[in-house]
Amino acid sequence: MLSNDLTTIAVEVPVWFWAKEINEGISGHIDILQIRNNKVFILDYKPEAVKDKKAIGQLFLYARALSLRLWLPLDDFRCAWFDEENYFEFNPALANYKGVQV
């Protein structure tokens, strides 16, 4: 599948950073990173995507970490979580997570 995929640039990307606003370390792995339409897409597989209540917060923090490390504005990112039947996407620049307004 990935051999024919021209947009995926990495899979299982480790992420770690300290979020000063919430005084918490954030770590995890981004399942899929893609470049599409001049945006960096952070994609995360969730077995029951429609029921996942933590996906937005997790993906927002991954986007924030990459934004800081790559010196790219959050508006250059898109976040999405999915399963076999569903796909949900948002712009992290418009998100508000635990009082951290961007």
PDB file of C-alpha atoms in Angstrom:
ATOM      1  CA  MET A   1       0.000   0.000   0.000  1.00  0.00           C
ATOM      2  CA  LEU A   2       2.647   2.565   1.001  1.00  0.00           C
ATOM      3  CA  SER A   3       4.737   1.857  -2.100  1.00  0.00           C
ATOM      4  CA  ASN A   4       2.022   3.576  -4.170  1.00  0.00           C
ATOM      5  CA  ASP A   5       1.378   6.350  -1.642  1.00  0.00           C
ATOM      6  CA  LEU A   6       3.150   9.560  -2.650  1.00  0.00           C
ATOM      7  CA  THR A   7       1.873  11.622   0.297  1.00  0.00           C
ATOM      8  CA  THR A   8       3.074   9.587   3.294  1.00  0.00           C
ATOM      9  CA  ILE A   9       6.488  10.711   4.503  1.00  0.00           C
ATOM     10  CA  ALA A  10       6.748   8.730   7.761  1.00  0.00           C
ATOM     11  CA  VAL A  11       4.993   6.212  10.001  1.00  0.00           C
ATOM     12  CA  GLU A  12       5.239   5.586  13.758  1.00  0.00           C
ATOM     13  CA  VAL A  13       6.969   8.930  14.403  1.00  0.00           C
ATOM     14  CA  PRO A  14       7.972   9.386  18.070  1.00  0.00           C
ATOM     15  CA  VAL A  15       6.885  12.684  19.652  1.00  0.00           C
ATOM     16  CA  TRP A  16       7.979  14.172  22.974  1.00  0.00           C
ATOM     17  CA  PHE A  17       7.820  17.680  24.426  1.00  0.00           C
ATOM     18  CA  TRP A  18       7.012  19.523  27.645  1.00  0.00           C
ATOM     19  CA  ALA A  19       3.775  21.504  27.491  1.00  0.00           C
ATOM     20  CA  LYS A  20       4.427  24.419  29.863  1.00  0.00           C
ATOM     21  CA  GLU A  21       0.807  25.574  29.756  1.00  0.00           C
ATOM     22  CA  ILE A  22      -0.459  22.353  31.296  1.00  0.00           C
ATOM     23  CA  ASN A  23       2.772  21.465  33.133  1.00  0.00           C
ATOM     24  CA  GLU A  24       2.888  18.044  31.569  1.00  0.00           C
ATOM     25  CA  GLY A  25       5.202  15.992  29.368  1.00  0.00           C
ATOM     26  CA  ILE A  26       3.640  14.735  26.170  1.00  0.00           C
ATOM     27  CA  SER A  27       4.911  11.598  24.449  1.00  0.00           C
ATOM     28  CA  GLY A  28       3.576   9.166  21.909  1.00  0.00           C
ATOM     29  CA  HIS A  29       3.790   8.056  18.309  1.00  0.00           C
ATOM     30  CA  ILE A  30       2.173   9.587  15.257  1.00  0.00           C
ATOM     31  CA  ASP A  31       0.820   6.714  13.170  1.00  0.00           C
ATOM     32  CA  ILE A  32       1.109   8.437   9.778  1.00  0.00           C
ATOM     33  CA  LEU A  33       2.603  11.747   8.616  1.00  0.00           C
ATOM     34  CA  GLN A  34       1.615  13.022   5.182  1.00  0.00           C
ATOM     35  CA  ILE A  35       2.146  16.121   3.066  1.00  0.00           C
ATOM     36  CA  ARG A  36      -0.984  17.022   1.085  1.00  0.00           C
ATOM     37  CA  ASN A  37      -2.098  20.353  -0.364  1.00  0.00           C
ATOM     38  CA  ASN A  38       0.882  22.110   1.277  1.00  0.00           C
ATOM     39  CA  LYS A  39      -0.238  20.940   4.733  1.00  0.00           C
ATOM     40  CA  VAL A  40       1.309  18.455   7.160  1.00  0.00           C
ATOM     41  CA  PHE A  41      -1.286  15.811   8.041  1.00  0.00           C
ATOM     42  CA  ILE A  42      -1.024  13.998  11.358  1.00  0.00           C
ATOM     43  CA  LEU A  43      -3.108  10.818  11.141  1.00  0.00           C
ATOM     44  CA  ASP A  44      -3.931   8.465  13.985  1.00  0.00           C
ATOM     45  CA  TYR A  45      -5.708   5.130  13.709  1.00  0.00           C
ATOM     46  CA  LYS A  46      -8.295   4.579  16.455  1.00  0.00           C
ATOM     47  CA  PRO A  47     -10.105   1.191  16.505  1.00  0.00           C
ATOM     48  CA  GLU A  48     -13.443   2.853  17.356  1.00  0.00           C
ATOM     49  CA  ALA A  49     -12.843   6.353  16.002  1.00  0.00           C
ATOM     50  CA  VAL A  50     -16.421   7.549  16.450  1.00  0.00           C
ATOM     51  CA  LYS A  51     -16.270   6.800  20.209  1.00  0.00           C
ATOM     52  CA  ASP A  52     -12.789   8.196  20.896  1.00  0.00           C
ATOM     53  CA  LYS A  53     -13.051  11.181  23.260  1.00  0.00           C
ATOM     54  CA  LYS A  54      -9.305  11.879  23.564  1.00  0.00           C
ATOM     55  CA  ALA A  55      -8.275  12.016  19.907  1.00  0.00           C
ATOM     56  CA  ILE A  56      -8.645  15.785  19.464  1.00  0.00           C
ATOM     57  CA  GLY A  57      -6.521  16.590  22.513  1.00  0.00           C
ATOM     58  CA  GLN A  58      -3.859  14.040  21.606  1.00  0.00           C
ATOM     59  CA  LEU A  59      -3.611  15.173  17.987  1.00  0.00           C
ATOM     60  CA  PHE A  60      -3.629  18.856  18.959  1.00  0.00           C
ATOM     61  CA  LEU A  61      -0.630  18.287  21.232  1.00  0.00           C
ATOM     62  CA  TYR A  62       1.209  16.313  18.526  1.00  0.00           C
ATOM     63  CA  ALA A  63       0.605  19.180  16.086  1.00  0.00           C
ATOM     64  CA  ARG A  64       1.814  21.686  18.664  1.00  0.00           C
ATOM     65  CA  ALA A  65       4.973  19.648  19.258  1.00  0.00           C
ATOM     66  CA  LEU A  66       5.749  19.435  15.536  1.00  0.00           C
ATOM     67  CA  SER A  67       4.892  23.090  15.058  1.00  0.00           C
ATOM     68  CA  LEU A  68       7.437  24.081  17.713  1.00  0.00           C
ATOM     69  CA  ARG A  69      10.133  21.705  16.439  1.00  0.00           C
ATOM     70  CA  LEU A  70       9.695  22.534  12.747  1.00  0.00           C
ATOM     71  CA  TRP A  71       9.036  26.267  13.196  1.00  0.00           C
ATOM     72  CA  LEU A  72       5.816  25.957  11.201  1.00  0.00           C
ATOM     73  CA  PRO A  73       2.561  27.692  12.156  1.00  0.00           C
ATOM     74  CA  LEU A  74      -0.233  25.456  13.438  1.00  0.00           C
ATOM     75  CA  ASP A  75      -2.312  26.480  10.432  1.00  0.00           C
ATOM     76  CA  ASP A  76       0.116  24.472   8.261  1.00  0.00           C
ATOM     77  CA  PHE A  77      -1.117  21.283   9.967  1.00  0.00           C
ATOM     78  CA  ARG A  78      -4.244  19.178   9.777  1.00  0.00           C
ATOM     79  CA  CYS A  79      -5.079  16.451  12.268  1.00  0.00           C
ATOM     80  CA  ALA A  80      -7.239  13.402  11.672  1.00  0.00           C
ATOM     81  CA  TRP A  81      -8.207  10.153  13.320  1.00  0.00           C
ATOM     82  CA  PHE A  82      -9.830   7.244  11.544  1.00  0.00           C
ATOM     83  CA  ASP A  83     -10.850   3.620  11.508  1.00  0.00           C
ATOM     84  CA  GLU A  84     -12.107   1.297   8.779  1.00  0.00           C
ATOM     85  CA  GLU A  85     -15.384   3.227   8.388  1.00  0.00           C
ATOM     86  CA  ASN A  86     -14.815   6.778   9.687  1.00  0.00           C
ATOM     87  CA  TYR A  87     -12.493   9.739   9.148  1.00  0.00           C
ATOM     88  CA  PHE A  88     -12.517  12.913  11.280  1.00  0.00           C
ATOM     89  CA  GLU A  89     -10.322  15.937  10.505  1.00  0.00           C
ATOM     90  CA  PHE A  90      -9.676  19.343  12.092  1.00  0.00           C
ATOM     91  CA  ASN A  91      -7.395  22.363  11.900  1.00  0.00           C
ATOM     92  CA  PRO A  92      -5.350  22.509  15.139  1.00  0.00           C
ATOM     93  CA  ALA A  93      -4.941  26.292  14.790  1.00  0.00           C
ATOM     94  CA  LEU A  94      -8.662  26.572  15.551  1.00  0.00           C
ATOM     95  CA  ALA A  95      -8.585  24.203  18.539  1.00  0.00           C
ATOM     96  CA  ASN A  96      -8.618  25.027  22.232  1.00  0.00           C
ATOM     97  CA  TYR A  97      -7.256  22.287  24.481  1.00  0.00           C
ATOM     98  CA  LYS A  98      -7.303  22.511  28.311  1.00  0.00           C
ATOM     99  CA  GLY A  99      -7.255  26.269  28.186  1.00  0.00           C
ATOM    100  CA  VAL A 100      -4.289  26.426  25.812  1.00  0.00           C
ATOM    101  CA  GLN A 101      -5.501  28.846  23.165  1.00  0.00           C
ATOM    102  CA  VAL A 102      -3.465  29.087  19.957  1.00  0.00           C
TER     103      VAL A 102
END
